Amino acid sequence: MPTHTGGNRPQGRAGFARTELVIITATVSLLALLQAATLGALGPATGGAQCLANLRELTRAWQQYGLQEGQLPPNPGDGNTSPGRNWVPGVCGPRQGEEFNPEVLQDPGRSLLFPYLEPGDSAVFRCPADGRMGRYQGTDPALAGRMVPAARSYAMNAAVGTTTLNGIVFAPLDGPWLDNHHTHRRGQKWRTYARFDEIIDPAPANLAVLLGEDANSINDGSLGFGMETPEWIDWVSTRHSMSGGIAFADGHVGMHAWTDPRTVVRNGIVNRVRVPGSVDHAWLRDRISARIELDRPRILPPAPALGLNRMRLVWPAAGAPGHRLES
């Protein structure tokens, strides 16, 4: 290697001058501060990174179910009152029977995504920034009387999934709240999605599947949303510094920054509220459903591809009506 011989530095001198060390230390400190500022929104204080990891794991389970069953899991949005199974069971809102009962999420006969999760890991149903704590409501004697975190923080887009009758999956969802009046029926005006090949519009990379829901709003497993009028029916979570985690049908996840102060739940009140001109509602509207256009062809369904201990989805290649993205 060539030896440096130029400049004013005496030959044979090793190390750095004090001034150089000060400059290097200051530069490293500045870079650390910039990195902290960049990653702060996903740091331990807000739990953003773990929230996204949870959503990613849940979405993988959702995809695995769809690949194995040939249809998406039930998401009836009926208060989890009908007999049968659901993607997630229980009513986990404030002062509800399963708010602090994680066991209900571990019943494979009722919690259809649970068998596809890492063994015994029902913690992925809860966002770490969901600060609710309450007295344990399950049946484990070892936990009786103890304070535990809330069981679930996420809900599924009410336009995504199937519905059941006497425990048998039989039809796509109606998506009743899509017309803002709880009277919408499948095939009427707005798309609902029961199989992968029905995810045409929005495209897989733009269809929201799982979202963080505000702790005061969450109840059953479905997030109701109106396409006709800008209003909040169920309320999205803003717990990550005015941002919320969202998982999409192609498997990618992200934090979306909400900007309208009307998106924030005030004083725990989650009544339906109209929000004319809300950019937050408009942004989410484009990712919940779309108007039915009968001349739109279906895309090819995603093909299963072998991965590490699981399959992943591979959507049609670029240039086809869909997308090619790997979860």
mmCIF file of C-alpha atoms in Angstrom:
data_model
loop_
_atom_site.group_PDB
_atom_site.id
_atom_site.type_symbol
_atom_site.label_atom_id
_atom_site.label_comp_id
_atom_site.label_asym_id
_atom_site.label_seq_id
_atom_site.Cartn_x
_atom_site.Cartn_y
_atom_site.Cartn_z
ATOM 1 C CA MET A 1 0.000 0.000 0.000
ATOM 2 C CA PRO A 2 1.418 3.451 -0.837
ATOM 3 C CA THR A 3 2.664 5.458 2.127
ATOM 4 C CA HIS A 4 1.432 9.031 2.598
ATOM 5 C CA THR A 5 4.387 11.432 2.622
ATOM 6 C CA GLY A 6 2.863 14.787 1.771
ATOM 7 C CA GLY A 7 1.502 17.626 3.885
ATOM 8 C CA ASN A 8 2.812 19.176 7.064
ATOM 9 C CA ARG A 9 2.339 16.164 9.312
ATOM 10 C CA PRO A 10 5.669 14.766 10.520
ATOM 11 C CA GLN A 11 6.379 11.321 9.150
ATOM 12 C CA GLY A 12 5.958 8.478 11.578
ATOM 13 C CA ARG A 13 3.392 10.279 13.699
ATOM 14 C CA ALA A 14 0.464 8.029 14.680
ATOM 15 C CA GLY A 15 -3.110 8.855 15.772
ATOM 16 C CA PHE A 16 -5.102 12.081 15.483
ATOM 17 C CA ALA A 17 -4.506 15.620 16.679
ATOM 18 C CA ARG A 18 -6.781 16.873 19.435
ATOM 19 C CA THR A 19 -8.619 19.147 16.993
ATOM 20 C CA GLU A 20 -9.256 16.214 14.673
ATOM 21 C CA LEU A 21 -10.626 14.117 17.521
ATOM 22 C CA VAL A 22 -12.991 16.917 18.511
ATOM 23 C CA ILE A 23 -14.248 17.193 14.927
ATOM 24 C CA ILE A 24 -14.712 13.423 14.608
ATOM 25 C CA THR A 25 -16.526 13.187 17.950
ATOM 26 C CA ALA A 26 -18.815 16.066 17.022
ATOM 27 C CA THR A 27 -19.573 14.476 13.644
ATOM 28 C CA VAL A 28 -20.419 11.103 15.195
ATOM 29 C CA SER A 29 -22.656 12.790 17.773
ATOM 30 C CA LEU A 30 -24.470 14.727 15.048
ATOM 31 C CA LEU A 31 -25.034 11.566 13.026
ATOM 32 C CA ALA A 32 -26.406 9.816 16.113
ATOM 33 C CA LEU A 33 -28.803 12.686 16.741
ATOM 34 C CA LEU A 34 -29.969 12.639 13.125
ATOM 35 C CA GLN A 35 -30.531 8.882 13.310
ATOM 36 C CA ALA A 36 -32.469 9.247 16.547
ATOM 37 C CA ALA A 37 -34.633 11.933 14.994
ATOM 38 C CA THR A 38 -35.281 9.756 11.951
ATOM 39 C CA LEU A 39 -36.155 6.660 13.949
ATOM 40 C CA GLY A 40 -37.829 8.395 16.852
ATOM 41 C CA ALA A 41 -41.320 7.790 15.582
ATOM 42 C CA LEU A 42 -40.617 4.052 15.588
ATOM 43 C CA GLY A 43 -38.651 3.949 18.821
ATOM 44 C CA PRO A 44 -39.494 2.371 22.168
ATOM 45 C CA ALA A 45 -41.374 5.453 23.360
ATOM 46 C CA THR A 46 -44.164 4.932 20.858
ATOM 47 C CA GLY A 47 -43.758 1.202 20.143
ATOM 48 C CA GLY A 48 -44.028 1.904 16.429
ATOM 49 C CA ALA A 49 -41.519 -0.697 15.279
ATOM 50 C CA GLN A 50 -43.171 -3.481 17.281
ATOM 51 C CA CYS A 51 -46.612 -2.349 16.137
ATOM 52 C CA LEU A 52 -45.543 -2.734 12.510
ATOM 53 C CA ALA A 53 -43.988 -6.119 13.281
ATOM 54 C CA ASN A 54 -47.286 -7.245 14.817
ATOM 55 C CA LEU A 55 -49.272 -6.055 11.811
ATOM 56 C CA ARG A 56 -46.858 -7.793 9.465
ATOM 57 C CA GLU A 57 -47.245 -11.089 11.341
ATOM 58 C CA LEU A 58 -51.038 -10.806 11.384
ATOM 59 C CA THR A 59 -51.118 -10.042 7.662
ATOM 60 C CA ARG A 60 -48.942 -13.050 6.903
ATOM 61 C CA ALA A 61 -51.396 -15.187 8.858
ATOM 62 C CA TRP A 62 -54.263 -13.619 6.893
ATOM 63 C CA GLN A 63 -52.509 -14.465 3.631
ATOM 64 C CA GLN A 64 -51.754 -18.020 4.730
ATOM 65 C CA TYR A 65 -55.393 -18.565 5.629
ATOM 66 C CA GLY A 66 -56.477 -17.257 2.224
ATOM 67 C CA LEU A 67 -54.039 -19.514 0.395
ATOM 68 C CA GLN A 68 -55.096 -22.606 2.307
ATOM 69 C CA GLU A 69 -58.854 -22.022 2.354
ATOM 70 C CA GLY A 70 -59.293 -20.408 -1.060
ATOM 71 C CA GLN A 71 -61.156 -17.502 0.502
ATOM 72 C CA LEU A 72 -60.450 -14.822 3.061
ATOM 73 C CA PRO A 73 -61.314 -15.316 6.737
ATOM 74 C CA PRO A 74 -64.686 -14.265 8.139
ATOM 75 C CA ASN A 75 -65.011 -10.660 9.242
ATOM 76 C CA PRO A 76 -68.774 -10.230 9.717
ATOM 77 C CA GLY A 77 -68.706 -6.945 11.642
ATOM 78 C CA ASP A 78 -71.783 -7.896 13.615
ATOM 79 C CA GLY A 79 -70.410 -7.359 17.083
ATOM 80 C CA ASN A 80 -69.050 -10.923 17.027
ATOM 81 C CA THR A 81 -72.503 -12.095 18.042
ATOM 82 C CA SER A 82 -73.343 -14.609 15.302
ATOM 83 C CA PRO A 83 -72.530 -18.251 15.991
ATOM 84 C CA GLY A 84 -69.465 -19.630 14.329
ATOM 85 C CA ARG A 85 -65.966 -18.393 13.815
ATOM 86 C CA ASN A 86 -64.238 -15.147 12.922
ATOM 87 C CA TRP A 87 -60.766 -13.916 12.033
ATOM 88 C CA VAL A 88 -60.714 -12.747 15.638
ATOM 89 C CA PRO A 89 -63.304 -13.397 18.362
ATOM 90 C CA GLY A 90 -64.536 -11.353 21.267
ATOM 91 C CA VAL A 91 -65.572 -7.775 21.929
ATOM 92 C CA CYS A 92 -62.527 -6.010 23.275
ATOM 93 C CA GLY A 93 -63.629 -2.404 23.709
ATOM 94 C CA PRO A 94 -63.876 -0.387 26.911
ATOM 95 C CA ARG A 95 -65.846 -2.177 29.628
ATOM 96 C CA GLN A 96 -66.493 -5.168 27.354
ATOM 97 C CA GLY A 97 -66.210 -8.812 28.337
ATOM 98 C CA GLU A 98 -63.031 -9.625 26.423
ATOM 99 C CA GLU A 99 -61.147 -6.353 26.758
ATOM 100 C CA PHE A 100 -58.605 -7.970 29.097
ATOM 101 C CA ASN A 101 -58.984 -11.620 28.094
ATOM 102 C CA PRO A 102 -56.176 -12.771 25.779
ATOM 103 C CA GLU A 103 -57.337 -16.385 26.042
ATOM 104 C CA VAL A 104 -60.222 -15.757 23.676
ATOM 105 C CA LEU A 105 -57.679 -14.944 20.963
ATOM 106 C CA GLN A 106 -55.970 -18.316 21.461
ATOM 107 C CA ASP A 107 -58.983 -20.513 20.701
ATOM 108 C CA PRO A 108 -58.304 -21.974 17.225
ATOM 109 C CA GLY A 109 -61.977 -22.856 16.867
ATOM 110 C CA ARG A 110 -62.958 -19.190 17.056
ATOM 111 C CA SER A 111 -59.779 -17.225 16.319
ATOM 112 C CA LEU A 112 -59.009 -18.327 12.778
ATOM 113 C CA LEU A 113 -55.699 -16.525 12.339
ATOM 114 C CA PHE A 114 -54.215 -17.812 15.582
ATOM 115 C CA PRO A 115 -53.065 -21.201 14.180
ATOM 116 C CA TYR A 116 -51.039 -19.349 11.533
ATOM 117 C CA LEU A 117 -49.164 -17.203 14.053
ATOM 118 C CA GLU A 118 -45.955 -18.053 15.832
ATOM 119 C CA PRO A 119 -46.845 -20.715 18.432
ATOM 120 C CA GLY A 120 -48.784 -19.266 21.319
ATOM 121 C CA ASP A 121 -48.159 -15.669 20.301
ATOM 122 C CA SER A 122 -51.438 -13.850 20.882
ATOM 123 C CA ALA A 123 -49.472 -10.741 21.896
ATOM 124 C CA VAL A 124 -49.315 -9.701 18.232
ATOM 125 C CA PHE A 125 -52.985 -8.710 18.438
ATOM 126 C CA ARG A 126 -52.027 -5.830 20.741
ATOM 127 C CA CYS A 127 -50.164 -2.641 19.881
ATOM 128 C CA PRO A 128 -47.473 -1.932 22.513
ATOM 129 C CA ALA A 129 -48.522 1.726 22.564
ATOM 130 C CA ASP A 130 -52.060 0.761 23.605
ATOM 131 C CA GLY A 131 -51.822 1.796 27.234
ATOM 132 C CA ARG A 132 -55.029 0.207 28.497
ATOM 133 C CA MET A 133 -54.623 -1.870 31.647
ATOM 134 C CA GLY A 134 -57.372 -3.684 33.505
ATOM 135 C CA ARG A 135 -58.268 -6.631 35.659
ATOM 136 C CA TYR A 136 -57.791 -9.987 33.977
ATOM 137 C CA GLN A 137 -61.051 -11.412 32.558
ATOM 138 C CA GLY A 138 -59.915 -14.899 31.570
ATOM 139 C CA THR A 139 -60.052 -18.244 33.336
ATOM 140 C CA ASP A 140 -56.396 -18.823 34.244
ATOM 141 C CA PRO A 141 -56.270 -19.035 38.075
ATOM 142 C CA ALA A 142 -52.679 -17.808 38.080
ATOM 143 C CA LEU A 143 -53.796 -14.472 36.608
ATOM 144 C CA ALA A 144 -56.998 -14.029 38.588
ATOM 145 C CA GLY A 145 -57.209 -10.543 40.049
ATOM 146 C CA ARG A 146 -54.115 -9.278 38.262
ATOM 147 C CA MET A 147 -53.857 -6.184 36.099
ATOM 148 C CA VAL A 148 -53.041 -7.057 32.478
ATOM 149 C CA PRO A 149 -52.778 -5.176 29.166
ATOM 150 C CA ALA A 150 -55.707 -4.991 26.774
ATOM 151 C CA ALA A 151 -55.976 -8.052 24.545
ATOM 152 C CA ARG A 152 -56.401 -6.460 21.103
ATOM 153 C CA SER A 153 -55.714 -3.148 19.358
ATOM 154 C CA TYR A 154 -56.308 -3.925 15.664
ATOM 155 C CA ALA A 155 -59.377 -4.228 13.464
ATOM 156 C CA MET A 156 -59.952 -5.419 9.906
ATOM 157 C CA ASN A 157 -61.290 -3.313 7.056
ATOM 158 C CA ALA A 158 -65.045 -3.989 7.021
ATOM 159 C CA ALA A 159 -64.954 -4.485 3.242
ATOM 160 C CA VAL A 160 -62.463 -7.370 3.470
ATOM 161 C CA GLY A 161 -63.449 -10.947 4.257
ATOM 162 C CA THR A 162 -66.344 -13.358 4.267
ATOM 163 C CA THR A 163 -69.364 -13.922 6.445
ATOM 164 C CA THR A 164 -70.694 -17.042 8.130
ATOM 165 C CA LEU A 165 -73.982 -18.789 8.730
ATOM 166 C CA ASN A 166 -74.116 -21.309 11.567
ATOM 167 C CA GLY A 167 -70.350 -21.458 11.542
ATOM 168 C CA ILE A 168 -70.044 -22.107 7.800
ATOM 169 C CA VAL A 169 -68.330 -19.546 5.583
ATOM 170 C CA PHE A 170 -70.721 -18.961 2.726
ATOM 171 C CA ALA A 171 -70.525 -15.511 1.143
ATOM 172 C CA PRO A 172 -68.591 -12.289 0.708
ATOM 173 C CA LEU A 173 -69.230 -9.531 3.193
ATOM 174 C CA ASP A 174 -72.049 -7.064 2.738
ATOM 175 C CA GLY A 175 -69.927 -4.217 4.066
ATOM 176 C CA PRO A 176 -73.060 -2.584 5.525
ATOM 177 C CA TRP A 177 -71.360 0.647 6.630
ATOM 178 C CA LEU A 178 -69.945 1.394 3.171
ATOM 179 C CA ASP A 179 -73.057 3.444 2.329
ATOM 180 C CA ASN A 180 -72.886 5.267 5.704
ATOM 181 C CA HIS A 181 -76.338 3.886 6.607
ATOM 182 C CA HIS A 182 -75.597 0.246 7.475
ATOM 183 C CA THR A 183 -77.781 -0.903 4.574
ATOM 184 C CA HIS A 184 -75.184 -1.719 1.918
ATOM 185 C CA ARG A 185 -75.259 -5.238 0.483
ATOM 186 C CA ARG A 186 -72.566 -7.058 -1.456
ATOM 187 C CA GLY A 187 -72.623 -6.360 -5.167
ATOM 188 C CA GLN A 188 -74.676 -3.178 -4.860
ATOM 189 C CA LYS A 189 -72.251 -0.262 -5.233
ATOM 190 C CA TRP A 190 -69.014 -0.711 -3.335
ATOM 191 C CA ARG A 191 -66.575 -3.571 -3.644
ATOM 192 C CA THR A 192 -66.144 -6.166 -0.941
ATOM 193 C CA TYR A 193 -63.357 -8.716 -1.110
ATOM 194 C CA ALA A 194 -63.820 -12.406 -0.318
ATOM 195 C CA ARG A 195 -60.941 -13.883 -2.358
ATOM 196 C CA PHE A 196 -57.549 -12.739 -3.562
ATOM 197 C CA ASP A 197 -58.692 -12.504 -7.187
ATOM 198 C CA GLU A 198 -61.345 -9.972 -6.163
ATOM 199 C CA ILE A 199 -58.700 -7.501 -4.998
ATOM 200 C CA ILE A 200 -58.773 -5.442 -8.178
ATOM 201 C CA ASP A 201 -59.527 -1.926 -7.084
ATOM 202 C CA PRO A 202 -57.805 -0.768 -4.956
ATOM 203 C CA ALA A 203 -54.831 -2.855 -6.038
ATOM 204 C CA PRO A 204 -53.263 -5.199 -3.470
ATOM 205 C CA ALA A 205 -50.590 -2.664 -2.521
ATOM 206 C CA ASN A 206 -53.286 -0.080 -1.777
ATOM 207 C CA LEU A 207 -56.033 -2.101 -0.090
ATOM 208 C CA ALA A 208 -55.893 -1.648 3.684
ATOM 209 C CA VAL A 209 -56.577 -4.918 5.507
ATOM 210 C CA LEU A 210 -55.642 -4.352 9.163
ATOM 211 C CA LEU A 211 -55.554 -1.040 10.995
ATOM 212 C CA GLY A 212 -54.932 0.197 14.475
ATOM 213 C CA GLU A 213 -58.248 1.318 15.978
ATOM 214 C CA ASP A 214 -58.649 3.876 18.738
ATOM 215 C CA ALA A 215 -58.893 2.252 22.160
ATOM 216 C CA ASN A 216 -62.223 3.979 22.813
ATOM 217 C CA SER A 217 -63.676 2.882 19.479
ATOM 218 C CA ILE A 218 -62.561 -0.727 19.154
ATOM 219 C CA ASN A 219 -65.228 -3.383 19.731
ATOM 220 C CA ASP A 220 -65.653 -6.317 17.365
ATOM 221 C CA GLY A 221 -63.060 -7.291 14.780
ATOM 222 C CA SER A 222 -64.277 -4.980 12.026
ATOM 223 C CA LEU A 223 -63.522 -1.322 11.319
ATOM 224 C CA GLY A 224 -66.652 0.304 9.876
ATOM 225 C CA PHE A 225 -66.091 3.000 7.258
ATOM 226 C CA GLY A 226 -68.451 5.067 5.104
ATOM 227 C CA MET A 227 -67.636 5.721 1.449
ATOM 228 C CA GLU A 228 -70.553 8.060 0.682
ATOM 229 C CA THR A 229 -70.036 10.819 3.246
ATOM 230 C CA PRO A 230 -66.866 11.923 5.049
ATOM 231 C CA GLU A 231 -67.532 10.890 8.622
ATOM 232 C CA TRP A 232 -65.835 8.728 11.197
ATOM 233 C CA ILE A 233 -67.948 5.705 12.100
ATOM 234 C CA ASP A 234 -65.204 3.671 13.729
ATOM 235 C CA TRP A 235 -62.121 5.680 14.634
ATOM 236 C CA VAL A 236 -58.572 4.939 13.538
ATOM 237 C CA SER A 237 -55.742 4.984 16.039
ATOM 238 C CA THR A 238 -53.526 8.060 16.337
ATOM 239 C CA ARG A 239 -51.506 6.685 19.260
ATOM 240 C CA HIS A 240 -48.138 6.821 17.498
ATOM 241 C CA SER A 241 -47.523 10.566 17.636
ATOM 242 C CA MET A 242 -50.570 11.280 15.460
ATOM 243 C CA SER A 243 -49.836 8.270 13.236
ATOM 244 C CA GLY A 244 -51.381 4.827 12.916
ATOM 245 C CA GLY A 245 -50.189 1.443 11.701
ATOM 246 C CA ILE A 246 -51.793 -0.053 8.590
ATOM 247 C CA ALA A 247 -51.211 -3.386 6.822
ATOM 248 C CA PHE A 248 -52.046 -3.876 3.146
ATOM 249 C CA ALA A 249 -53.169 -6.880 1.129
ATOM 250 C CA ASP A 250 -49.781 -7.353 -0.543
ATOM 251 C CA GLY A 251 -48.201 -7.801 2.895
ATOM 252 C CA HIS A 252 -46.412 -4.491 3.346
ATOM 253 C CA VAL A 253 -47.055 -2.372 6.419
ATOM 254 C CA GLY A 254 -46.474 1.247 7.310
ATOM 255 C CA MET A 255 -47.219 4.133 9.621
ATOM 256 C CA HIS A 256 -49.517 6.783 8.185
ATOM 257 C CA ALA A 257 -49.349 10.283 9.621
ATOM 258 C CA TRP A 258 -52.799 11.772 10.180
ATOM 259 C CA THR A 259 -52.997 15.544 9.790
ATOM 260 C CA ASP A 260 -56.587 16.578 10.529
ATOM 261 C CA PRO A 261 -57.150 17.296 14.247
ATOM 262 C CA ARG A 262 -60.712 15.999 13.823
ATOM 263 C CA THR A 263 -59.261 12.492 13.382
ATOM 264 C CA VAL A 264 -58.310 12.433 17.065
ATOM 265 C CA VAL A 265 -60.849 11.063 19.555
ATOM 266 C CA ARG A 266 -61.620 13.750 22.135
ATOM 267 C CA ASN A 267 -62.501 12.898 25.732
ATOM 268 C CA GLY A 268 -63.146 9.273 24.815
ATOM 269 C CA ILE A 269 -66.238 10.186 22.758
ATOM 270 C CA VAL A 270 -66.546 7.995 19.656
ATOM 271 C CA ASN A 271 -69.949 8.939 18.288
ATOM 272 C CA ARG A 272 -70.281 9.223 14.524
ATOM 273 C CA VAL A 273 -68.876 12.586 13.463
ATOM 274 C CA ARG A 274 -68.963 14.172 10.013
ATOM 275 C CA VAL A 275 -65.635 15.593 8.873
ATOM 276 C CA PRO A 276 -66.230 17.472 5.595
ATOM 277 C CA GLY A 277 -63.026 18.147 3.708
ATOM 278 C CA SER A 278 -60.956 15.772 5.849
ATOM 279 C CA VAL A 279 -57.793 14.770 4.011
ATOM 280 C CA ASP A 280 -57.401 11.864 6.442
ATOM 281 C CA HIS A 281 -60.803 10.435 5.593
ATOM 282 C CA ALA A 282 -60.181 10.969 1.865
ATOM 283 C CA TRP A 283 -56.817 9.212 2.056
ATOM 284 C CA LEU A 284 -58.257 6.194 3.852
ATOM 285 C CA ARG A 285 -61.328 6.113 1.615
ATOM 286 C CA ASP A 286 -59.093 5.378 -1.373
ATOM 287 C CA ARG A 287 -57.736 2.360 0.511
ATOM 288 C CA ILE A 288 -60.942 0.835 1.919
ATOM 289 C CA SER A 289 -63.005 0.028 -1.187
ATOM 290 C CA ALA A 290 -63.920 1.299 -4.659
ATOM 291 C CA ARG A 291 -67.042 1.635 -6.756
ATOM 292 C CA ILE A 292 -67.975 -1.544 -8.615
ATOM 293 C CA GLU A 293 -67.126 -1.420 -12.317
ATOM 294 C CA LEU A 294 -68.374 -4.534 -14.040
ATOM 295 C CA ASP A 295 -66.020 -4.098 -16.994
ATOM 296 C CA ARG A 296 -62.917 -4.354 -14.813
ATOM 297 C CA PRO A 297 -61.334 -7.804 -15.329
ATOM 298 C CA ARG A 298 -60.132 -9.775 -12.366
ATOM 299 C CA ILE A 299 -56.421 -10.043 -11.851
ATOM 300 C CA LEU A 300 -54.766 -13.409 -11.617
ATOM 301 C CA PRO A 301 -54.779 -14.666 -8.045
ATOM 302 C CA PRO A 302 -51.410 -14.639 -6.288
ATOM 303 C CA ALA A 303 -49.379 -17.791 -6.632
ATOM 304 C CA PRO A 304 -48.024 -19.486 -3.521
ATOM 305 C CA ALA A 305 -44.232 -19.590 -3.323
ATOM 306 C CA LEU A 306 -42.210 -21.530 -0.817
ATOM 307 C CA GLY A 307 -40.519 -19.459 1.874
ATOM 308 C CA LEU A 308 -38.934 -20.124 5.233
ATOM 309 C CA ASN A 309 -41.414 -22.430 6.983
ATOM 310 C CA ARG A 310 -44.314 -20.737 5.226
ATOM 311 C CA MET A 311 -45.649 -19.719 1.847
ATOM 312 C CA ARG A 312 -45.710 -16.164 0.609
ATOM 313 C CA LEU A 313 -47.830 -14.421 -1.998
ATOM 314 C CA VAL A 314 -46.418 -13.455 -5.377
ATOM 315 C CA TRP A 315 -48.776 -11.194 -7.283
ATOM 316 C CA PRO A 316 -48.814 -10.969 -11.109
ATOM 317 C CA ALA A 317 -45.808 -9.282 -12.677
ATOM 318 C CA ALA A 318 -45.583 -5.612 -13.576
ATOM 319 C CA GLY A 319 -47.548 -4.901 -16.737
ATOM 320 C CA ALA A 320 -50.381 -7.187 -15.671
ATOM 321 C CA PRO A 321 -53.459 -5.624 -14.024
ATOM 322 C CA GLY A 322 -52.031 -6.431 -10.604
ATOM 323 C CA HIS A 323 -48.735 -6.106 -8.795
ATOM 324 C CA ARG A 324 -45.799 -8.363 -8.029
ATOM 325 C CA LEU A 325 -44.855 -7.885 -4.431
ATOM 326 C CA GLU A 326 -43.594 -10.444 -1.963
ATOM 327 C CA SER A 327 -44.686 -10.410 1.649
#
